[in-house]
Amino acid sequence: MSSPDELQKEVFLSCRTVFTGEQARIRRPGKIRAVLGQHRSTLGSLEVKYDWEQIADSARLLLQREVFESTQRAKREFPELFTQSASRGQQRTAATTQVKQAPTRAALVRVQGSGDVASGAAPGAIKTRHVAGTSTGTKSAPPVQSKRPSAAAPSTAAPSTAASSICLPYTSQHQALSQTQAVLERVCFDFATKWLPDILQKERWDCPEAVELSVWMRTLGANRARIPTHALNVSQGAGEATLGDTVLAKISKLRHTAVHRLPISATETIHFLEAATSFAALLNDSARAVSIAAVSNTVASHTRDREAHCALLQLRLERELRALSDQRAQLDGIETEARRAVCRDEAAHAASMESTLNTAMTRLLCDSVEIPEISECGDVRQGPGVPHGGLLSGSRAGDNVNIDSDGGFGTEDGEIWLELLKTVM
């Protein structure tokens, strides 16, 4: 059975997104139950383990201690959750660095001359370029196979808490990246309308939907020398002073991931959204930069909640596995003791049987004795091999042999013969 501390941890993690803003300041039990009831569908995992009154009472105690209002109070209440989150944050930083440094096609392709678009190429036309490790030609690249996992039965593996292994639901990832791509296409169109209007007229691009984001990256790269310095908002461009290859490569990779439906980790998704925010801010579109930043913050918040929840599940699994291990050890001990008891009983029975047989044979068996007759009443009569009133062969003088006056064995000897006969038969 879970302890009260474990209950409060699970309630805290499950209700972090429920008690936010004004909802984090309610204190009346009735209002708390009403709010929990509105989100009951998302709290199903808690109801499986705990009574609804226990959940509501734990939520009330957490609200009274203002745990949902202050991250610092939450850290004091549940330090182990935030300690593990900090170590995973370092893993996320390392993973982000790898994503930033990963080479991309857009980074390797150098725009030469006035560029494809400026030279009159049709919008969206695909030209063969020399990329590191490849040769020019018209041979098409092999189709990209999606690595997105298909729907399958729920996994029974232990939850992974590594930052690089936590992924958004693919629908959410694709929606975030594809909509961000569309927003950036509008950002580029508005920027070109102001600073590169001749390109729009020449290519007959009359709306944002007419140009792909990858084409915009080539166009901006080819015409960056024509863009005045004051057209770029360097102060909000996250340190990116110009439309360099690194900036354009990040946005091109975002588009590539969205178009080809490539599943990526939540960390990579956040990185793409942060790069898109910086790009929109660099092109002086603060309104759209704020919108993309809001999406990025939402994804990051849910990712942190996911990491903390996975950490709690991992702790719970480890605790339950330890309990199962202890129970298994107890059962092994019970089994061992049961086997020993059976062996002891079997040895005792064998020793008793040996003693009984030896005693019977010592007292009754001799060379000249024939098996006596047994009367209907169970009396054992003397056989012809033993003289009347004589001693049994093999017995010593002075041994008492119980013989009746009519020549038969006594009652005690008859019972021994019966037992012996039963044993032999």
Tab-separated table of C-alpha atoms in Angstrom:
chain	number	residue	atom	x	y	z
A	1	MET	CA	0.000	0.000	0.000
A	2	SER	CA	1.329	3.440	-0.928
A	3	SER	CA	2.352	5.876	1.788
A	4	PRO	CA	0.768	9.353	2.161
A	5	ASP	CA	3.954	10.894	0.771
A	6	GLU	CA	3.709	8.801	-2.387
A	7	LEU	CA	0.047	9.769	-2.762
A	8	GLN	CA	0.865	13.471	-2.510
A	9	LYS	CA	3.681	13.111	-5.045
A	10	GLU	CA	1.365	11.515	-7.565
A	11	VAL	CA	-1.398	14.061	-6.921
A	12	PHE	CA	1.113	16.894	-7.328
A	13	LEU	CA	2.407	15.579	-10.653
A	14	SER	CA	-1.058	14.791	-12.005
A	15	CYS	CA	-2.616	18.096	-10.928
A	16	ARG	CA	0.190	20.514	-11.851
A	17	THR	CA	-1.664	21.452	-15.031
A	18	VAL	CA	-5.036	21.512	-13.259
A	19	PHE	CA	-4.317	23.976	-10.440
A	20	THR	CA	-2.723	26.861	-12.309
A	21	GLY	CA	-3.371	30.595	-12.138
A	22	GLU	CA	-6.464	31.410	-10.124
A	23	GLN	CA	-7.242	27.725	-9.675
A	24	ALA	CA	-4.064	27.385	-7.556
A	25	ARG	CA	-5.506	29.792	-4.981
A	26	ILE	CA	-8.746	27.976	-4.171
A	27	ARG	CA	-9.027	26.457	-0.708
A	28	ARG	CA	-12.658	25.387	-0.213
A	29	PRO	CA	-13.084	21.598	-0.369
A	30	GLY	CA	-16.232	21.848	-2.473
A	31	LYS	CA	-14.560	24.029	-5.074
A	32	ILE	CA	-11.519	21.728	-5.127
A	33	ARG	CA	-13.731	18.697	-5.802
A	34	ALA	CA	-15.536	20.614	-8.538
A	35	VAL	CA	-12.267	21.485	-10.297
A	36	LEU	CA	-11.011	17.913	-9.978
A	37	GLY	CA	-14.316	16.661	-11.359
A	38	GLN	CA	-13.868	18.801	-14.471
A	39	HIS	CA	-10.531	17.070	-15.139
A	40	ARG	CA	-11.565	13.614	-13.976
A	41	SER	CA	-10.839	12.069	-17.375
A	42	THR	CA	-7.162	13.035	-17.053
A	43	LEU	CA	-6.884	11.661	-13.501
A	44	GLY	CA	-7.927	8.112	-14.305
A	45	SER	CA	-4.556	6.653	-13.326
A	46	LEU	CA	-4.962	8.076	-9.810
A	47	GLU	CA	-8.462	6.680	-9.379
A	48	VAL	CA	-7.168	3.201	-10.162
A	49	LYS	CA	-4.973	3.284	-7.049
A	50	TYR	CA	-6.692	5.713	-4.680
A	51	ASP	CA	-10.125	6.668	-3.470
A	52	TRP	CA	-11.535	9.926	-4.864
A	53	GLU	CA	-11.778	11.401	-1.368
A	54	GLN	CA	-8.095	10.646	-0.774
A	55	ILE	CA	-7.193	12.447	-4.006
A	56	ALA	CA	-9.308	15.475	-3.131
A	57	ASP	CA	-7.936	15.642	0.423
A	58	SER	CA	-4.320	15.446	-0.806
A	59	ALA	CA	-5.005	18.175	-3.369
A	60	ARG	CA	-6.488	20.355	-0.603
A	61	LEU	CA	-3.377	19.905	1.580
A	62	LEU	CA	-1.080	20.767	-1.326
A	63	LEU	CA	-3.130	23.862	-2.133
A	64	GLN	CA	-3.008	24.987	1.490
A	65	ARG	CA	0.790	24.667	1.436
A	66	GLU	CA	0.837	26.661	-1.850
A	67	VAL	CA	2.813	23.944	-3.602
A	68	PHE	CA	1.082	24.589	-6.929
A	69	GLU	CA	1.773	28.334	-6.761
A	70	SER	CA	5.520	28.264	-6.123
A	71	THR	CA	8.194	26.107	-7.704
A	72	GLN	CA	10.438	26.763	-4.705
A	73	ARG	CA	7.826	25.344	-2.321
A	74	ALA	CA	7.369	22.360	-4.612
A	75	LYS	CA	11.115	21.749	-4.532
A	76	ARG	CA	11.079	21.848	-0.726
A	77	GLU	CA	8.141	19.435	-0.583
A	78	PHE	CA	9.448	16.978	-3.215
A	79	PRO	CA	13.200	17.551	-3.611
A	80	GLU	CA	13.826	14.115	-5.119
A	81	LEU	CA	11.645	14.915	-8.138
A	82	PHE	CA	13.504	18.115	-8.954
A	83	THR	CA	16.908	16.582	-8.247
A	84	GLN	CA	16.289	13.936	-10.875
A	85	SER	CA	14.868	16.557	-13.238
A	86	ALA	CA	18.075	18.583	-12.866
A	87	SER	CA	20.226	15.626	-13.920
A	88	ARG	CA	17.954	15.036	-16.888
A	89	GLY	CA	18.240	18.734	-17.712
A	90	GLN	CA	21.979	18.243	-18.145
A	91	GLN	CA	21.264	15.336	-20.473
A	92	ARG	CA	18.830	17.537	-22.416
A	93	THR	CA	21.477	20.259	-22.745
A	94	ALA	CA	23.968	17.759	-24.120
A	95	ALA	CA	21.378	16.397	-26.549
A	96	THR	CA	20.524	19.932	-27.694
A	97	THR	CA	24.189	20.654	-28.344
A	98	GLN	CA	24.402	17.547	-30.511
A	99	VAL	CA	21.336	18.652	-32.471
A	100	LYS	CA	22.805	22.119	-33.028
A	101	GLN	CA	26.104	20.692	-34.224
A	102	ALA	CA	24.601	18.009	-36.456
A	103	PRO	CA	25.436	18.626	-40.137
A	104	THR	CA	22.494	19.190	-42.449
A	105	ARG	CA	22.024	19.350	-46.198
A	106	ALA	CA	21.293	23.067	-46.060
A	107	ALA	CA	24.530	23.711	-44.185
A	108	LEU	CA	26.609	21.806	-46.705
A	109	VAL	CA	25.011	23.305	-49.819
A	110	ARG	CA	26.601	26.642	-50.603
A	111	VAL	CA	24.533	29.121	-52.508
A	112	GLN	CA	26.552	30.359	-55.444
A	113	GLY	CA	26.086	33.469	-57.587
A	114	SER	CA	22.696	35.037	-57.396
A	115	GLY	CA	21.004	31.774	-56.377
A	116	ASP	CA	18.437	29.530	-58.028
A	117	VAL	CA	15.463	31.765	-57.356
A	118	ALA	CA	17.126	34.974	-58.358
A	119	SER	CA	18.311	33.405	-61.615
A	120	GLY	CA	14.766	32.676	-62.674
A	121	ALA	CA	14.277	29.073	-61.575
A	122	ALA	CA	10.680	28.056	-61.147
A	123	PRO	CA	9.352	27.991	-57.609
A	124	GLY	CA	9.887	24.624	-56.002
A	125	ALA	CA	12.131	23.380	-58.818
A	126	ILE	CA	14.611	20.740	-57.658
A	127	LYS	CA	18.169	21.065	-58.912
A	128	THR	CA	21.080	18.731	-58.396
A	129	ARG	CA	23.867	20.110	-56.254
A	130	HIS	CA	27.169	18.778	-55.115
A	131	VAL	CA	26.867	17.691	-51.505
A	132	ALA	CA	29.745	16.353	-49.459
A	133	GLY	CA	30.127	12.646	-50.189
A	134	THR	CA	27.894	12.688	-53.318
A	135	SER	CA	28.282	13.471	-56.990
A	136	THR	CA	26.168	15.627	-59.294
A	137	GLY	CA	23.653	14.059	-61.595
A	138	THR	CA	19.971	13.468	-62.165
A	139	LYS	CA	19.723	10.298	-60.126
A	140	SER	CA	17.090	10.766	-57.502
A	141	ALA	CA	17.775	10.054	-53.877
A	142	PRO	CA	16.261	6.939	-52.342
A	143	PRO	CA	12.892	7.535	-50.699
A	144	VAL	CA	12.977	8.458	-47.065
A	145	GLN	CA	11.372	5.820	-44.911
A	146	SER	CA	9.508	7.083	-41.948
A	147	LYS	CA	10.745	5.800	-38.616
A	148	ARG	CA	7.541	6.742	-36.873
A	149	PRO	CA	6.378	3.743	-34.848
A	150	SER	CA	3.059	2.236	-35.793
A	151	ALA	CA	0.258	1.727	-33.326
A	152	ALA	CA	0.937	-1.291	-31.162
A	153	ALA	CA	0.032	-2.826	-27.859
A	154	PRO	CA	1.184	-0.896	-24.797
A	155	SER	CA	4.738	-1.707	-23.857
A	156	THR	CA	5.487	-3.444	-20.570
A	157	ALA	CA	9.018	-2.073	-20.431
A	158	ALA	CA	10.071	0.199	-17.614
A	159	PRO	CA	9.460	3.897	-18.300
A	160	SER	CA	12.543	5.678	-19.573
A	161	THR	CA	13.411	8.999	-17.985
A	162	ALA	CA	16.303	9.946	-20.269
A	163	ALA	CA	15.700	13.312	-21.918
A	164	SER	CA	16.706	11.994	-25.322
A	165	SER	CA	14.145	9.163	-25.149
A	166	ILE	CA	11.065	11.204	-24.219
A	167	CYS	CA	9.016	12.011	-27.300
A	168	LEU	CA	5.856	13.968	-27.879
A	169	PRO	CA	2.856	12.119	-29.261
A	170	TYR	CA	3.580	12.179	-32.980
A	171	THR	CA	0.361	14.029	-33.777
A	172	SER	CA	1.433	16.837	-31.439
A	173	GLN	CA	4.967	16.911	-32.825
A	174	HIS	CA	3.786	17.079	-36.440
A	175	GLN	CA	1.191	19.719	-35.673
A	176	ALA	CA	3.730	21.896	-33.850
A	177	LEU	CA	6.381	21.680	-36.582
A	178	SER	CA	4.059	21.922	-39.598
A	179	GLN	CA	2.180	24.915	-38.185
A	180	THR	CA	5.464	26.570	-37.230
A	181	GLN	CA	6.631	26.003	-40.804
A	182	ALA	CA	3.508	27.752	-42.135
A	183	VAL	CA	4.018	30.662	-39.726
A	184	LEU	CA	7.649	31.060	-40.831
A	185	GLU	CA	6.576	31.087	-44.474
A	186	ARG	CA	4.343	34.058	-43.658
A	187	VAL	CA	7.210	35.695	-41.775
A	188	CYS	CA	9.460	35.347	-44.833
A	189	PHE	CA	6.761	36.581	-47.229
A	190	ASP	CA	6.104	39.711	-45.146
A	191	PHE	CA	9.843	40.342	-44.840
A	192	ALA	CA	10.349	39.982	-48.617
A	193	THR	CA	7.358	42.223	-49.283
A	194	LYS	CA	9.143	45.006	-47.440
A	195	TRP	CA	12.782	44.411	-48.355
A	196	LEU	CA	12.825	42.248	-51.503
A	197	PRO	CA	9.680	43.174	-53.459
A	198	ASP	CA	11.343	42.680	-56.849
A	199	ILE	CA	11.845	38.976	-56.080
A	200	LEU	CA	8.143	38.558	-55.403
A	201	GLN	CA	7.223	40.287	-58.647
A	202	LYS	CA	9.738	38.349	-60.697
A	203	GLU	CA	8.669	34.966	-59.329
A	204	ARG	CA	4.970	35.953	-59.175
A	205	TRP	CA	4.687	35.029	-55.533
A	206	ASP	CA	1.520	36.762	-54.476
A	207	CYS	CA	0.776	34.914	-51.214
A	208	PRO	CA	2.697	33.094	-48.456
A	209	GLU	CA	1.347	29.722	-49.556
A	210	ALA	CA	3.071	30.075	-52.959
A	211	VAL	CA	6.565	29.504	-51.574
A	212	GLU	CA	7.988	26.626	-49.582
A	213	LEU	CA	10.102	27.375	-46.548
A	214	SER	CA	13.136	25.662	-48.090
A	215	VAL	CA	12.847	27.951	-51.143
A	216	TRP	CA	12.726	30.942	-48.825
A	217	MET	CA	15.945	29.791	-47.172
A	218	ARG	CA	17.711	29.610	-50.534
A	219	THR	CA	16.264	32.954	-51.583
A	220	LEU	CA	17.313	34.754	-48.405
A	221	GLY	CA	20.723	33.127	-48.555
A	222	ALA	CA	21.262	34.219	-52.143
A	223	ASN	CA	20.109	37.796	-51.496
A	224	ARG	CA	21.428	38.415	-48.013
A	225	ALA	CA	23.886	40.990	-49.341
A	226	ARG	CA	20.950	43.110	-50.522
A	227	ILE	CA	19.264	43.120	-47.122
A	228	PRO	CA	20.195	46.203	-45.098
A	229	THR	CA	21.608	45.683	-41.633
A	230	HIS	CA	18.841	47.648	-39.917
A	231	ALA	CA	16.259	45.266	-41.434
A	232	LEU	CA	17.392	42.584	-38.994
A	233	ASN	CA	16.595	42.801	-35.301
A	234	VAL	CA	19.930	41.663	-33.938
A	235	SER	CA	18.969	42.352	-30.306
A	236	GLN	CA	16.120	39.787	-30.442
A	237	GLY	CA	17.766	37.341	-32.794
A	238	ALA	CA	19.284	35.238	-30.005
A	239	GLY	CA	22.776	36.387	-30.930
A	240	GLU	CA	22.360	35.742	-34.668
A	241	ALA	CA	23.555	38.926	-36.316
A	242	THR	CA	23.047	37.893	-39.941
A	243	LEU	CA	21.216	35.365	-42.065
A	244	GLY	CA	24.185	33.020	-42.030
A	245	ASP	CA	24.264	29.413	-43.133
A	246	THR	CA	23.811	28.193	-39.560
A	247	VAL	CA	20.535	30.082	-39.138
A	248	LEU	CA	19.176	28.980	-42.501
A	249	ALA	CA	20.284	25.396	-41.880
A	250	LYS	CA	18.306	25.194	-38.638
A	251	ILE	CA	15.095	26.334	-40.320
A	252	SER	CA	15.671	24.065	-43.317
A	253	LYS	CA	16.073	21.101	-40.997
A	254	LEU	CA	12.794	22.007	-39.270
A	255	ARG	CA	11.009	21.971	-42.626
A	256	HIS	CA	12.692	18.671	-43.618
A	257	THR	CA	11.599	17.016	-40.377
A	258	ALA	CA	8.003	18.198	-40.742
A	259	VAL	CA	7.634	17.311	-44.431
A	260	HIS	CA	9.206	13.867	-44.205
A	261	ARG	CA	7.371	12.962	-40.976
A	262	LEU	CA	10.523	12.156	-39.034
A	263	PRO	CA	9.935	11.296	-35.373
A	264	ILE	CA	12.282	13.157	-33.060
A	265	SER	CA	12.690	13.561	-29.329
A	266	ALA	CA	10.913	16.234	-27.337
A	267	THR	CA	14.284	17.921	-26.807
A	268	GLU	CA	14.832	18.260	-30.558
A	269	THR	CA	11.297	19.565	-31.031
A	270	ILE	CA	11.886	22.257	-28.407
A	271	HIS	CA	15.171	23.161	-30.068
A	272	PHE	CA	13.471	23.601	-33.447
A	273	LEU	CA	10.795	25.813	-31.910
A	274	GLU	CA	13.422	27.937	-30.164
A	275	ALA	CA	15.281	28.325	-33.468
A	276	ALA	CA	12.052	29.357	-35.192
A	277	THR	CA	11.396	31.930	-32.465
A	278	SER	CA	14.862	33.408	-32.933
A	279	PHE	CA	14.438	33.462	-36.727
A	280	ALA	CA	11.091	35.283	-36.560
A	281	ALA	CA	12.552	37.779	-34.083
A	282	LEU	CA	15.580	38.285	-36.346
A	283	LEU	CA	13.262	39.231	-39.227
A	284	ASN	CA	11.519	41.773	-36.977
A	285	ASP	CA	8.234	39.847	-36.730
A	286	SER	CA	7.825	40.091	-32.965
A	287	ALA	CA	4.158	39.098	-32.919
A	288	ARG	CA	4.757	35.752	-34.588
A	289	ALA	CA	7.948	35.258	-32.557
A	290	VAL	CA	5.878	35.567	-29.375
A	291	SER	CA	3.344	33.032	-30.702
A	292	ILE	CA	6.031	30.466	-31.539
A	293	ALA	CA	7.722	31.085	-28.179
A	294	ALA	CA	4.411	30.349	-26.426
A	295	VAL	CA	4.197	27.012	-28.229
A	296	SER	CA	7.820	26.268	-27.326
A	297	ASN	CA	7.215	27.064	-23.657
A	298	THR	CA	4.103	24.876	-23.599
A	299	VAL	CA	5.959	21.927	-25.111
A	300	ALA	CA	8.864	22.432	-22.696
A	301	SER	CA	6.507	22.576	-19.703
A	302	HIS	CA	4.730	19.372	-20.669
A	303	THR	CA	8.058	17.701	-21.353
A	304	ARG	CA	9.258	18.561	-17.839
A	305	ASP	CA	6.015	17.197	-16.414
A	306	ARG	CA	6.509	14.055	-18.458
A	307	GLU	CA	10.051	13.641	-17.161
A	308	ALA	CA	8.952	14.140	-13.558
A	309	HIS	CA	6.058	11.710	-13.999
A	310	CYS	CA	8.361	9.103	-15.558
A	311	ALA	CA	10.725	9.587	-12.625
A	312	LEU	CA	7.865	8.931	-10.205
A	313	LEU	CA	6.822	5.843	-12.165
A	314	GLN	CA	10.403	4.613	-12.078
A	315	LEU	CA	10.566	5.083	-8.299
A	316	ARG	CA	7.251	3.275	-7.899
A	317	LEU	CA	8.405	0.415	-10.117
A	318	GLU	CA	11.655	0.049	-8.197
A	319	ARG	CA	9.761	0.015	-4.889
A	320	GLU	CA	7.319	-2.622	-6.139
A	321	LEU	CA	10.140	-4.734	-7.579
A	322	ARG	CA	11.938	-4.620	-4.228
A	323	ALA	CA	8.742	-5.706	-2.480
A	324	LEU	CA	8.314	-8.549	-4.972
A	325	SER	CA	11.931	-9.564	-4.434
A	326	ASP	CA	11.383	-9.671	-0.671
A	327	GLN	CA	8.206	-11.725	-1.116
A	328	ARG	CA	10.026	-14.044	-3.504
A	329	ALA	CA	12.766	-14.563	-0.901
A	330	GLN	CA	10.143	-15.326	1.751
A	331	LEU	CA	8.404	-17.807	-0.545
A	332	ASP	CA	11.744	-19.439	-1.347
A	333	GLY	CA	12.379	-19.789	2.382
A	334	ILE	CA	8.934	-21.309	2.931
A	335	GLU	CA	9.492	-23.750	0.069
A	336	THR	CA	12.906	-24.762	1.406
A	337	GLU	CA	11.492	-25.351	4.887
A	338	ALA	CA	8.599	-27.391	3.457
A	339	ARG	CA	11.030	-29.621	1.538
A	340	ARG	CA	13.172	-30.082	4.653
A	341	ALA	CA	10.106	-31.000	6.701
A	342	VAL	CA	9.108	-33.643	4.124
A	343	CYS	CA	12.635	-35.060	4.177
A	344	ARG	CA	12.634	-35.163	7.998
A	345	ASP	CA	9.242	-36.909	8.114
A	346	GLU	CA	10.323	-39.412	5.464
A	347	ALA	CA	13.555	-40.188	7.358
A	348	ALA	CA	11.672	-40.569	10.637
A	349	HIS	CA	9.130	-42.907	9.027
A	350	ALA	CA	11.903	-44.981	7.437
A	351	ALA	CA	13.712	-45.255	10.794
A	352	SER	CA	10.483	-46.308	12.525
A	353	MET	CA	9.802	-48.918	9.871
A	354	GLU	CA	13.362	-50.257	10.159
A	355	SER	CA	13.099	-50.507	13.942
A	356	THR	CA	9.753	-52.315	13.770
A	357	LEU	CA	10.948	-54.851	11.214
A	358	ASN	CA	14.205	-55.545	13.043
A	359	THR	CA	12.396	-56.083	16.333
A	360	ALA	CA	9.851	-58.440	14.754
A	361	MET	CA	12.459	-60.461	12.921
A	362	THR	CA	14.698	-60.708	16.000
A	363	ARG	CA	11.877	-62.078	18.125
A	364	LEU	CA	10.108	-64.341	15.663
A	365	LEU	CA	12.348	-65.561	12.895
A	366	CYS	CA	14.477	-68.716	13.458
A	367	ASP	CA	15.694	-71.621	11.369
A	368	SER	CA	13.208	-74.270	12.674
A	369	VAL	CA	10.100	-72.140	12.864
A	370	GLU	CA	7.432	-72.496	10.250
A	371	ILE	CA	4.819	-69.893	9.692
A	372	PRO	CA	2.151	-70.619	12.265
A	373	GLU	CA	-1.475	-71.054	11.457
A	374	ILE	CA	-3.822	-68.258	12.253
A	375	SER	CA	-7.232	-69.227	13.531
A	376	GLU	CA	-10.412	-67.426	12.608
A	377	CYS	CA	-10.370	-65.558	15.901
A	378	GLY	CA	-6.842	-64.260	15.180
A	379	ASP	CA	-4.973	-66.665	17.556
A	380	VAL	CA	-1.629	-67.914	16.356
A	381	ARG	CA	-1.147	-71.665	16.829
A	382	GLN	CA	2.218	-73.407	17.098
A	383	GLY	CA	3.473	-74.972	13.881
A	384	PRO	CA	4.947	-78.457	13.670
A	385	GLY	CA	8.534	-77.225	13.560
A	386	VAL	CA	8.639	-76.171	17.225
A	387	PRO	CA	8.335	-78.743	20.014
A	388	HIS	CA	5.660	-78.229	22.622
A	389	GLY	CA	6.962	-76.001	25.371
A	390	GLY	CA	10.422	-75.753	23.663
A	391	LEU	CA	12.586	-72.728	22.968
A	392	LEU	CA	12.723	-70.999	19.626
A	393	SER	CA	15.864	-71.817	17.693
A	394	GLY	CA	18.320	-68.995	18.056
A	395	SER	CA	16.941	-67.874	21.388
A	396	ARG	CA	19.065	-67.963	24.434
A	397	ALA	CA	18.299	-69.929	27.537
A	398	GLY	CA	16.376	-67.775	29.883
A	399	ASP	CA	14.571	-65.842	27.143
A	400	ASN	CA	10.873	-65.837	27.779
A	401	VAL	CA	8.782	-67.255	24.982
A	402	ASN	CA	5.099	-66.935	25.692
A	403	ILE	CA	3.461	-70.310	24.966
A	404	ASP	CA	-0.073	-71.175	26.024
A	405	SER	CA	-0.886	-74.389	27.827
A	406	ASP	CA	-2.355	-75.851	24.659
A	407	GLY	CA	0.901	-75.363	22.762
A	408	GLY	CA	0.024	-72.038	20.950
A	409	PHE	CA	1.740	-68.667	21.047
A	410	GLY	CA	0.465	-66.040	23.425
A	411	THR	CA	-1.566	-62.991	22.448
A	412	GLU	CA	1.485	-60.688	22.334
A	413	ASP	CA	3.360	-62.941	19.912
A	414	GLY	CA	0.259	-63.337	17.759
A	415	GLU	CA	0.001	-59.585	17.298
A	416	ILE	CA	3.675	-59.416	16.271
A	417	TRP	CA	3.107	-62.155	13.693
A	418	LEU	CA	0.116	-60.334	12.297
A	419	GLU	CA	2.134	-57.124	11.980
A	420	LEU	CA	4.976	-59.011	10.306
A	421	LEU	CA	2.633	-60.717	7.841
A	422	LYS	CA	0.967	-57.425	6.949
A	423	THR	CA	4.373	-55.860	6.348
A	424	VAL	CA	5.480	-58.698	4.071
A	425	MET	CA	2.192	-58.813	2.162
